[in-house]
Amino acid sequence: MKKERNPPLDRNEDGHDRDGLLDEETLIRRAREGDERAYRELYDAHVDRIYRLVYRMAGEEELARDFTQEAFLRAFRRLDQFRGDAAFSTWLHSVAVSVALNGLRKVDRRRERERGLDDVAPIAVRQARPEPDLKDRLREAVDGLPDIYRTVFLMHDLEGYKHKEIAEAMDVAVGTSKARLFRAREKLRETLGEAMGEYV
Amino acid sequence: MNANDEPLDEELLRRLKGGYNPPPEVPRDEMWAAIRAGLAEDGVETAPEEQVVRLDAHRGARQTSAPGRVSGARWGLWVTAAAAAAVLLLGVGLGRMTAPVPQGPVAATGGSEAPEVAERTNPGPMRQAAARHLQGTETFLSLVKSDARTGELSPEVQRLAGGLLTQTRLFLDAAPEGDPELRRLMEDLELVLAQVVSVEAGSPGTASELNLALDGMDRREVLPRIRTWSGGLAGT
């Protein structure tokens, strides 16, 4: 997991530390002034973690790329609204999660419409679908979670985010994040049923 | 405590981590090119401040450059290319005037390491010009990657490729013999740029020709080498 930028220590008047790094506050100020290099530094510092999370949520390279780009652009365009009450990373994550969830809803709606056309296929054809293997069952179980449970599960159990980070990114209380993870695991255990027995 | 408070079974989690949408390598350059273009559409301009030192913490590469005014991603590249060309001509001229005469002790080491170290600790105008040129081409190649995704190649990108190709060849003509690393990098860069220049824009094969050039670039690790090389120089 990407290590966050160190707090400002021994910085000169320009905000550079001894390694020539700019602290985040200075970067944000410079970005607001239109310094493109400041935008790039902010991007470089956070893109890996954002992309990883968004990819876990979307599962497709093109969607993950679109969501990541949109999240950064939206955050950069709204830099004036960033008050610095929380870390930039926290704020950026909340933008990214919101972009991804909204984007996935749109994609789901579009696919539902497309699937509607397939529903006219004869029942016999639909029954011909082979029994999913274990890997598919795991995927279907996670995919089947409601978005808010799935996001918490992916962030916490697969990507290692803390409840505090998840809560801030999703704009909920820490207790809500814990409750959603509880429900996600519960649903996974219910859904997987027998398949779980192969591991547990 | 309910069983659901407990983590899922370790083996199950391991399978999920590795099998449920495992993230691939981050396409950071392609995404940055798109973000940069988006910022340019918003009219984001680079303020003419003092020199900005940027340390790319993830690549361990530091780059030093003076920001210029940017009114658009591609316009910015034109400015970079023009500046690089000017610096290149100056660098080539100065480099030729100040080229060191090989000395006995250096020859006695039997390798190219000594002049390499000497140049790295005291980068001459040639290497500085090369660093700027490489930084410009890094941004340019990101734009090409972005174009390749759409299957189109804009005329301005192709014109830029032509300009950068000319500069790269100038570097190859002037690069000191004691810098094989830089020479190999410039040769690989020349090949990629020549391929981009020769793409027939607007034809059905544009995307495949572009992808062929980019595949070759990836195979030869041109972008990582550019970053390493220019970062190493800026770190001196």
CSV table of C-alpha atoms in Angstrom, one decimal:
chain,number,residue,atom,x,y,z
A,1,MET,CA,0.0,0.0,0.0
A,2,LYS,CA,1.2,3.4,-0.9
A,3,LYS,CA,2.8,5.4,2.0
A,4,GLU,CA,1.3,8.8,2.5
A,5,ARG,CA,3.5,11.8,2.1
A,6,ASN,CA,5.4,12.6,5.2
A,7,PRO,CA,4.4,15.6,7.3
A,8,PRO,CA,6.3,18.8,6.6
A,9,LEU,CA,9.6,18.8,8.4
A,10,ASP,CA,12.6,21.1,7.9
A,11,ARG,CA,11.1,22.9,5.0
A,12,ASN,CA,12.4,26.0,3.4
A,13,GLU,CA,10.3,29.0,2.7
A,14,ASP,CA,9.2,27.6,-0.7
A,15,GLY,CA,7.8,24.5,1.0
A,16,HIS,CA,10.6,22.2,-0.2
A,17,ASP,CA,12.0,19.6,2.2
A,18,ARG,CA,15.6,18.5,2.1
A,19,ASP,CA,14.8,16.1,-0.7
A,20,GLY,CA,13.2,18.7,-2.8
A,21,LEU,CA,9.7,17.5,-2.1
A,22,LEU,CA,6.9,19.9,-1.7
A,23,ASP,CA,4.5,19.5,1.2
A,24,GLU,CA,0.9,18.8,0.3
A,25,GLU,CA,-0.4,22.1,1.5
A,26,THR,CA,2.0,23.9,-0.7
A,27,LEU,CA,1.2,21.6,-3.6
A,28,ILE,CA,-2.5,22.3,-3.2
A,29,ARG,CA,-1.9,26.1,-3.1
A,30,ARG,CA,0.3,25.9,-6.2
A,31,ALA,CA,-2.3,23.8,-8.0
A,32,ARG,CA,-5.0,26.4,-7.2
A,33,GLU,CA,-2.7,29.0,-8.7
A,34,GLY,CA,-2.5,26.8,-11.9
A,35,ASP,CA,0.9,25.2,-11.5
A,36,GLU,CA,0.6,22.1,-13.6
A,37,ARG,CA,3.5,20.4,-11.9
A,38,ALA,CA,1.7,20.7,-8.6
A,39,TYR,CA,-1.2,18.9,-10.2
A,40,ARG,CA,1.1,16.2,-11.4
A,41,GLU,CA,2.7,15.7,-8.0
A,42,LEU,CA,-0.6,15.3,-6.4
A,43,TYR,CA,-1.6,12.9,-9.1
A,44,ASP,CA,1.6,10.8,-8.7
A,45,ALA,CA,1.2,10.7,-4.9
A,46,HIS,CA,-2.3,9.2,-5.0
A,47,VAL,CA,-3.0,7.6,-8.3
A,48,ASP,CA,-1.9,4.1,-7.5
A,49,ARG,CA,-4.2,3.7,-4.5
A,50,ILE,CA,-7.1,5.3,-6.2
A,51,TYR,CA,-6.8,3.2,-9.3
A,52,ARG,CA,-6.4,0.0,-7.3
A,53,LEU,CA,-9.6,0.7,-5.4
A,54,VAL,CA,-11.6,1.8,-8.4
A,55,TYR,CA,-10.4,-1.2,-10.4
A,56,ARG,CA,-11.5,-3.6,-7.6
A,57,MET,CA,-14.9,-1.9,-7.8
A,58,ALA,CA,-15.3,-1.8,-11.6
A,59,GLY,CA,-13.4,-4.9,-12.6
A,60,GLU,CA,-12.7,-3.5,-16.1
A,61,GLU,CA,-9.7,-1.6,-17.2
A,62,GLU,CA,-11.5,0.9,-19.3
A,63,LEU,CA,-14.0,1.7,-16.6
A,64,ALA,CA,-11.3,1.9,-13.9
A,65,ARG,CA,-9.3,4.3,-16.1
A,66,ASP,CA,-12.4,6.5,-16.8
A,67,PHE,CA,-13.4,6.6,-13.2
A,68,THR,CA,-9.9,7.4,-12.0
A,69,GLN,CA,-9.5,10.2,-14.6
A,70,GLU,CA,-12.9,11.6,-13.7
A,71,ALA,CA,-12.1,11.5,-10.0
A,72,PHE,CA,-8.9,13.4,-10.3
A,73,LEU,CA,-10.4,15.9,-12.8
A,74,ARG,CA,-13.3,16.5,-10.5
A,75,ALA,CA,-11.1,16.9,-7.5
A,76,PHE,CA,-8.8,19.3,-9.3
A,77,ARG,CA,-11.7,21.3,-10.6
A,78,ARG,CA,-13.1,21.6,-7.1
A,79,LEU,CA,-9.8,22.3,-5.3
A,80,ASP,CA,-11.3,25.6,-4.1
A,81,GLN,CA,-13.8,23.6,-2.1
A,82,PHE,CA,-11.1,21.6,-0.3
A,83,ARG,CA,-10.8,23.3,3.1
A,84,GLY,CA,-8.1,21.1,4.4
A,85,ASP,CA,-10.1,19.9,7.4
A,86,ALA,CA,-9.3,16.3,6.4
A,87,ALA,CA,-6.3,15.0,4.4
A,88,PHE,CA,-6.3,15.5,0.7
A,89,SER,CA,-6.2,11.7,0.3
A,90,THR,CA,-9.4,11.4,2.3
A,91,TRP,CA,-11.2,14.0,0.2
A,92,LEU,CA,-9.9,12.5,-3.0
A,93,HIS,CA,-11.1,9.0,-2.0
A,94,SER,CA,-14.5,10.3,-1.2
A,95,VAL,CA,-14.7,11.8,-4.7
A,96,ALA,CA,-13.3,8.6,-6.3
A,97,VAL,CA,-15.8,6.3,-4.5
A,98,SER,CA,-18.7,8.6,-5.4
A,99,VAL,CA,-17.6,8.7,-9.1
A,100,ALA,CA,-17.2,4.9,-9.2
A,101,LEU,CA,-20.5,4.1,-7.5
A,102,ASN,CA,-22.4,6.5,-9.7
A,103,GLY,CA,-20.6,5.3,-12.8
A,104,LEU,CA,-21.3,1.7,-12.0
A,105,ARG,CA,-24.9,2.4,-11.4
A,106,LYS,CA,-25.1,3.9,-14.9
A,107,VAL,CA,-23.3,0.9,-16.4
A,108,ASP,CA,-25.6,-1.5,-14.6
A,109,ARG,CA,-28.7,0.4,-15.8
A,110,ARG,CA,-27.4,0.3,-19.4
A,111,ARG,CA,-26.6,-3.4,-19.1
A,112,GLU,CA,-30.0,-4.2,-17.6
A,113,ARG,CA,-31.6,-2.6,-20.6
A,114,GLU,CA,-29.4,-4.6,-23.0
A,115,ARG,CA,-30.1,-7.8,-21.0
A,116,GLY,CA,-33.8,-7.1,-21.3
A,117,LEU,CA,-33.6,-7.9,-25.0
A,118,ASP,CA,-31.9,-11.2,-24.3
A,119,ASP,CA,-34.8,-12.2,-21.9
A,120,VAL,CA,-36.9,-13.1,-24.9
A,121,ALA,CA,-34.6,-16.1,-25.5
A,122,PRO,CA,-36.3,-19.5,-25.0
A,123,ILE,CA,-36.2,-20.9,-21.5
A,124,ALA,CA,-34.4,-24.0,-22.7
A,125,VAL,CA,-31.5,-21.8,-23.9
A,126,ARG,CA,-31.2,-20.1,-20.5
A,127,GLN,CA,-31.3,-23.4,-18.7
A,128,ALA,CA,-28.4,-24.6,-20.8
A,129,ARG,CA,-26.0,-22.4,-18.8
A,130,PRO,CA,-23.4,-24.6,-17.2
A,131,GLU,CA,-23.0,-24.8,-13.4
A,132,PRO,CA,-20.5,-22.1,-12.3
A,133,ASP,CA,-17.2,-23.3,-10.9
A,134,LEU,CA,-16.0,-22.2,-7.5
A,135,LYS,CA,-14.2,-19.1,-8.9
A,136,ASP,CA,-17.3,-17.9,-10.6
A,137,ARG,CA,-19.3,-18.6,-7.5
A,138,LEU,CA,-17.0,-16.4,-5.4
A,139,ARG,CA,-17.2,-13.7,-8.0
A,140,GLU,CA,-21.0,-13.9,-8.2
A,141,ALA,CA,-21.3,-13.8,-4.4
A,142,VAL,CA,-19.3,-10.6,-4.2
A,143,ASP,CA,-21.0,-9.1,-7.2
A,144,GLY,CA,-24.3,-9.9,-5.7
A,145,LEU,CA,-23.7,-7.7,-2.6
A,146,PRO,CA,-25.4,-4.4,-2.5
A,147,ASP,CA,-23.1,-1.6,-3.7
A,148,ILE,CA,-22.5,-0.1,-0.3
A,149,TYR,CA,-21.7,-3.4,1.4
A,150,ARG,CA,-19.5,-4.5,-1.5
A,151,THR,CA,-17.5,-1.3,-1.4
A,152,VAL,CA,-16.8,-1.6,2.3
A,153,PHE,CA,-15.9,-5.2,1.9
A,154,LEU,CA,-13.5,-4.5,-1.0
A,155,MET,CA,-11.9,-1.6,0.8
A,156,HIS,CA,-11.5,-3.3,4.1
A,157,ASP,CA,-10.9,-7.0,3.4
A,158,LEU,CA,-9.3,-6.8,0.0
A,159,GLU,CA,-7.5,-3.5,0.0
A,160,GLY,CA,-6.7,-3.1,3.7
A,161,TYR,CA,-8.4,0.3,4.4
A,162,LYS,CA,-9.2,1.1,8.0
A,163,HIS,CA,-12.8,1.7,9.0
A,164,LYS,CA,-12.0,5.4,9.7
A,165,GLU,CA,-10.7,5.8,6.1
A,166,ILE,CA,-13.8,4.0,4.7
A,167,ALA,CA,-16.1,6.0,6.8
A,168,GLU,CA,-14.6,9.3,5.6
A,169,ALA,CA,-14.5,8.2,2.0
A,170,MET,CA,-18.2,7.1,2.1
A,171,ASP,CA,-19.3,10.0,4.3
A,172,VAL,CA,-20.7,7.7,7.0
A,173,ALA,CA,-19.9,7.0,10.7
A,174,VAL,CA,-17.3,4.5,11.6
A,175,GLY,CA,-20.0,2.4,13.2
A,176,THR,CA,-21.9,2.3,9.9
A,177,SER,CA,-18.8,1.1,8.1
A,178,LYS,CA,-18.3,-1.7,10.6
A,179,ALA,CA,-22.0,-2.6,10.3
A,180,ARG,CA,-21.8,-2.8,6.5
A,181,LEU,CA,-18.8,-5.0,6.7
A,182,PHE,CA,-20.6,-7.2,9.1
A,183,ARG,CA,-23.5,-7.5,6.8
A,184,ALA,CA,-21.3,-8.1,3.8
A,185,ARG,CA,-19.5,-11.0,5.4
A,186,GLU,CA,-22.8,-12.3,6.6
A,187,LYS,CA,-24.3,-12.3,3.1
A,188,LEU,CA,-21.2,-13.8,1.6
A,189,ARG,CA,-21.4,-16.7,4.1
A,190,GLU,CA,-25.0,-17.2,3.4
A,191,THR,CA,-24.6,-17.0,-0.4
A,192,LEU,CA,-21.5,-19.2,-0.6
A,193,GLY,CA,-23.0,-21.8,1.8
A,194,GLU,CA,-21.5,-25.1,0.7
A,195,ALA,CA,-18.7,-23.6,-1.2
A,196,MET,CA,-17.5,-22.0,2.0
A,197,GLY,CA,-17.2,-25.5,3.5
A,198,GLU,CA,-14.4,-26.2,1.2
A,199,TYR,CA,-12.3,-23.6,3.0
A,200,VAL,CA,-13.7,-23.1,6.5
B,1,MET,CA,-19.2,-11.7,19.3
B,2,ASN,CA,-21.0,-12.9,16.2
B,3,ALA,CA,-19.1,-15.0,13.6
B,4,ASN,CA,-19.6,-12.3,11.1
B,5,ASP,CA,-17.4,-9.9,13.1
B,6,GLU,CA,-14.6,-12.2,12.3
B,7,PRO,CA,-12.6,-12.0,9.1
B,8,LEU,CA,-13.5,-14.5,6.4
B,9,ASP,CA,-11.4,-17.6,6.2
B,10,GLU,CA,-7.8,-16.8,5.3
B,11,GLU,CA,-7.7,-19.1,2.3
B,12,LEU,CA,-11.0,-17.7,1.0
B,13,LEU,CA,-9.7,-14.1,1.4
B,14,ARG,CA,-6.5,-15.0,-0.4
B,15,ARG,CA,-8.4,-16.4,-3.3
B,16,LEU,CA,-10.6,-13.3,-3.4
B,17,LYS,CA,-7.6,-10.9,-3.2
B,18,GLY,CA,-6.0,-12.7,-6.1
B,19,GLY,CA,-9.1,-13.5,-8.1
B,20,TYR,CA,-11.7,-10.8,-7.6
B,21,ASN,CA,-10.8,-7.9,-9.9
B,22,PRO,CA,-7.0,-8.0,-9.2
B,23,PRO,CA,-5.7,-4.6,-10.3
B,24,PRO,CA,-3.3,-4.6,-13.2
B,25,GLU,CA,-0.4,-2.2,-13.5
B,26,VAL,CA,-1.5,1.4,-13.2
B,27,PRO,CA,-1.7,3.1,-16.6
B,28,ARG,CA,-0.5,6.3,-15.0
B,29,ASP,CA,0.9,8.0,-18.1
B,30,GLU,CA,-2.2,7.4,-20.2
B,31,MET,CA,-4.5,8.6,-17.5
B,32,TRP,CA,-2.3,11.7,-16.8
B,33,ALA,CA,-2.4,12.6,-20.5
B,34,ALA,CA,-6.2,12.6,-20.4
B,35,ILE,CA,-6.3,14.5,-17.1
B,36,ARG,CA,-3.8,17.1,-18.5
B,37,ALA,CA,-6.0,17.5,-21.6
B,38,GLY,CA,-9.0,18.0,-19.3
B,39,LEU,CA,-7.2,20.6,-17.3
B,40,ALA,CA,-6.2,22.4,-20.4
B,41,GLU,CA,-9.8,22.5,-21.6
B,42,ASP,CA,-10.5,24.3,-18.3
B,43,GLY,CA,-7.9,26.8,-19.2
B,44,VAL,CA,-5.5,25.7,-16.4
B,45,GLU,CA,-2.3,27.6,-17.0
B,46,THR,CA,1.1,27.1,-15.5
B,47,ALA,CA,2.1,30.1,-13.5
B,48,PRO,CA,5.6,31.4,-14.3
B,49,GLU,CA,7.1,30.9,-10.9
B,50,GLU,CA,10.6,30.1,-9.8
B,51,GLN,CA,12.1,26.7,-10.7
B,52,VAL,CA,10.0,23.8,-9.4
B,53,VAL,CA,11.8,20.7,-8.3
B,54,ARG,CA,9.7,17.6,-8.5
B,55,LEU,CA,10.5,14.3,-7.0
B,56,ASP,CA,8.5,11.5,-8.3
B,57,ALA,CA,8.2,9.5,-5.1
B,58,HIS,CA,7.0,6.4,-6.8
B,59,ARG,CA,9.7,6.1,-9.4
B,60,GLY,CA,12.5,7.6,-7.3
B,61,ALA,CA,13.2,10.0,-10.1
B,62,ARG,CA,13.7,13.7,-9.6
B,63,GLN,CA,13.2,16.2,-12.4
B,64,THR,CA,14.1,19.8,-12.5
B,65,SER,CA,12.6,22.2,-15.0
B,66,ALA,CA,11.4,25.7,-15.3
B,67,PRO,CA,7.7,25.9,-15.8
B,68,GLY,CA,6.5,27.8,-18.8
B,69,ARG,CA,3.0,29.1,-19.7
B,70,VAL,CA,0.7,26.3,-20.8
B,71,SER,CA,-2.6,27.0,-22.3
B,72,GLY,CA,-3.3,23.5,-23.5
B,73,ALA,CA,-1.7,20.0,-23.3
B,74,ARG,CA,-0.6,20.0,-26.9
B,75,TRP,CA,0.4,23.7,-27.0
B,76,GLY,CA,2.5,23.0,-23.9
B,77,LEU,CA,4.2,20.2,-25.8
B,78,TRP,CA,5.0,22.5,-28.7
B,79,VAL,CA,6.5,25.0,-26.2
B,80,THR,CA,8.5,22.1,-24.6
B,81,ALA,CA,9.7,20.9,-28.0
B,82,ALA,CA,10.7,24.4,-29.2
B,83,ALA,CA,12.5,25.0,-25.9
B,84,ALA,CA,14.2,21.6,-26.1
B,85,ALA,CA,15.3,22.4,-29.7
B,86,ALA,CA,16.9,25.7,-28.6
B,87,VAL,CA,18.6,24.1,-25.7
B,88,LEU,CA,19.7,21.2,-27.9
B,89,LEU,CA,21.4,23.5,-30.4
B,90,LEU,CA,23.1,25.4,-27.6
B,91,GLY,CA,24.1,22.1,-25.9
B,92,VAL,CA,25.5,20.7,-29.0
B,93,GLY,CA,27.5,23.8,-29.7
B,94,LEU,CA,28.8,24.1,-26.2
B,95,GLY,CA,29.4,20.4,-25.9
B,96,ARG,CA,31.6,20.4,-29.0
B,97,MET,CA,33.5,23.4,-27.7
B,98,THR,CA,34.0,21.9,-24.3
B,99,ALA,CA,34.4,18.2,-25.2
B,100,PRO,CA,37.0,16.7,-22.8
B,101,VAL,CA,40.2,15.3,-24.4
B,102,PRO,CA,40.7,11.7,-23.2
B,103,GLN,CA,43.5,11.5,-20.6
B,104,GLY,CA,45.9,8.6,-19.9
B,105,PRO,CA,44.5,7.5,-16.5
B,106,VAL,CA,40.9,7.3,-17.9
B,107,ALA,CA,42.1,5.1,-20.8
B,108,ALA,CA,44.0,3.0,-18.3
B,109,THR,CA,40.8,2.0,-16.5
B,110,GLY,CA,39.8,0.3,-19.7
B,111,GLY,CA,36.1,1.2,-19.5
B,112,SER,CA,33.6,3.9,-20.0
B,113,GLU,CA,32.7,4.2,-16.3
B,114,ALA,CA,35.1,7.0,-15.4
B,115,PRO,CA,33.8,9.5,-17.9
B,116,GLU,CA,30.3,8.4,-17.1
B,117,VAL,CA,30.7,9.1,-13.4
B,118,ALA,CA,32.5,12.4,-14.2
B,119,GLU,CA,29.7,13.5,-16.4
B,120,ARG,CA,27.0,12.5,-14.0
B,121,THR,CA,28.6,14.4,-11.1
B,122,ASN,CA,29.0,17.4,-13.4
B,123,PRO,CA,26.4,17.2,-16.1
B,124,GLY,CA,27.5,19.2,-19.1
B,125,PRO,CA,25.3,21.2,-21.4
B,126,MET,CA,24.8,18.2,-23.6
B,127,ARG,CA,23.4,16.0,-20.9
B,128,GLN,CA,21.2,18.8,-19.6
B,129,ALA,CA,19.9,19.4,-23.1
B,130,ALA,CA,19.3,15.6,-23.4
B,131,ALA,CA,17.4,15.6,-20.1
B,132,ARG,CA,15.1,18.3,-21.3
B,133,HIS,CA,14.6,16.6,-24.6
B,134,LEU,CA,13.8,13.3,-22.9
B,135,GLN,CA,11.3,14.9,-20.5
B,136,GLY,CA,9.5,16.4,-23.5
B,137,THR,CA,9.4,13.1,-25.3
B,138,GLU,CA,8.1,11.4,-22.2
B,139,THR,CA,5.0,13.7,-22.3
B,140,PHE,CA,4.7,13.3,-26.0
B,141,LEU,CA,4.8,9.5,-25.9
B,142,SER,CA,2.0,9.6,-23.3
B,143,LEU,CA,-0.1,11.6,-25.7
B,144,VAL,CA,0.6,9.1,-28.4
B,145,LYS,CA,-0.6,6.3,-26.1
B,146,SER,CA,-3.7,8.3,-25.5
B,147,ASP,CA,-4.2,8.7,-29.3
B,148,ALA,CA,-3.6,5.0,-29.8
B,149,ARG,CA,-6.6,4.1,-27.6
B,150,THR,CA,-8.9,6.1,-29.8
B,151,GLY,CA,-7.3,4.5,-32.9
B,152,GLU,CA,-6.6,8.0,-34.4
B,153,LEU,CA,-3.5,10.0,-34.7
B,154,SER,CA,-3.9,13.7,-34.8
B,155,PRO,CA,-1.8,15.7,-37.4
B,156,GLU,CA,-0.3,17.9,-34.7
B,157,VAL,CA,1.0,14.8,-32.8
B,158,GLN,CA,2.5,13.5,-36.0
B,159,ARG,CA,4.1,16.8,-36.7
B,160,LEU,CA,5.5,16.9,-33.2
B,161,ALA,CA,6.9,13.4,-33.7
B,162,GLY,CA,8.7,14.7,-36.8
B,163,GLY,CA,10.3,17.5,-34.8
B,164,LEU,CA,11.3,15.3,-31.9
B,165,LEU,CA,12.8,12.8,-34.4
B,166,THR,CA,15.0,15.4,-35.9
B,167,GLN,CA,16.2,16.5,-32.4
B,168,THR,CA,16.8,12.9,-31.4
B,169,ARG,CA,19.0,12.4,-34.5
B,170,LEU,CA,20.9,15.6,-33.7
B,171,PHE,CA,21.6,14.1,-30.3
B,172,LEU,CA,22.7,10.9,-31.8
B,173,ASP,CA,25.1,12.8,-34.1
B,174,ALA,CA,26.5,14.7,-31.1
B,175,ALA,CA,26.3,12.2,-28.2
B,176,PRO,CA,29.7,11.5,-26.7
B,177,GLU,CA,31.0,8.0,-27.4
B,178,GLY,CA,31.6,7.6,-23.7
B,179,ASP,CA,27.8,7.6,-23.0
B,180,PRO,CA,26.6,4.3,-24.5
B,181,GLU,CA,23.5,4.2,-22.2
B,182,LEU,CA,22.3,7.6,-23.6
B,183,ARG,CA,23.1,6.5,-27.1
B,184,ARG,CA,21.1,3.3,-26.9
B,185,LEU,CA,18.2,5.2,-25.4
B,186,MET,CA,18.3,7.7,-28.2
B,187,GLU,CA,18.4,5.0,-30.8
B,188,ASP,CA,15.4,3.2,-29.3
B,189,LEU,CA,13.6,6.6,-29.1
B,190,GLU,CA,14.5,7.3,-32.7
B,191,LEU,CA,12.9,4.0,-33.8
B,192,VAL,CA,9.7,4.7,-32.0
B,193,LEU,CA,9.4,8.2,-33.3
B,194,ALA,CA,10.2,7.1,-36.8
B,195,GLN,CA,7.4,4.6,-36.6
B,196,VAL,CA,5.0,7.2,-35.4
B,197,VAL,CA,6.0,9.6,-38.2
B,198,SER,CA,5.5,6.9,-40.8
B,199,VAL,CA,2.0,6.0,-39.6
B,200,GLU,CA,-0.6,6.7,-42.3
B,201,ALA,CA,-3.0,8.8,-40.3
B,202,GLY,CA,-6.7,8.3,-41.0
B,203,SER,CA,-6.2,4.9,-42.6
B,204,PRO,CA,-7.9,1.7,-41.3
B,205,GLY,CA,-4.5,0.5,-40.1
B,206,THR,CA,-3.7,3.6,-38.0
B,207,ALA,CA,-4.5,1.9,-34.7
B,208,SER,CA,-2.5,-1.3,-35.4
B,209,GLU,CA,0.5,0.7,-36.7
B,210,LEU,CA,0.5,2.9,-33.6
B,211,ASN,CA,0.1,-0.1,-31.3
B,212,LEU,CA,3.0,-1.8,-33.1
B,213,ALA,CA,5.2,1.2,-32.4
B,214,LEU,CA,4.0,1.3,-28.8
B,215,ASP,CA,4.5,-2.4,-28.3
B,216,GLY,CA,8.1,-2.0,-29.4
B,217,MET,CA,8.5,0.9,-27.1
B,218,ASP,CA,7.2,-1.1,-24.2
B,219,ARG,CA,9.3,-4.1,-25.0
B,220,ARG,CA,12.4,-1.9,-25.0
B,221,GLU,CA,11.2,-0.2,-21.8
B,222,VAL,CA,11.8,3.2,-23.4
B,223,LEU,CA,9.6,5.2,-21.0
B,224,PRO,CA,11.1,3.7,-17.7
B,225,ARG,CA,14.6,4.3,-19.1
B,226,ILE,CA,13.8,7.9,-20.0
B,227,ARG,CA,12.6,8.4,-16.4
B,228,THR,CA,15.6,6.7,-14.9
B,229,TRP,CA,18.1,8.5,-17.1
B,230,SER,CA,16.7,12.0,-16.8
B,231,GLY,CA,15.9,11.5,-13.1
B,232,GLY,CA,19.4,10.3,-12.4
B,233,LEU,CA,20.8,13.4,-14.1
B,234,ALA,CA,18.5,15.8,-12.3
B,235,GLY,CA,19.5,14.2,-9.0
B,236,THR,CA,23.1,15.2,-9.3
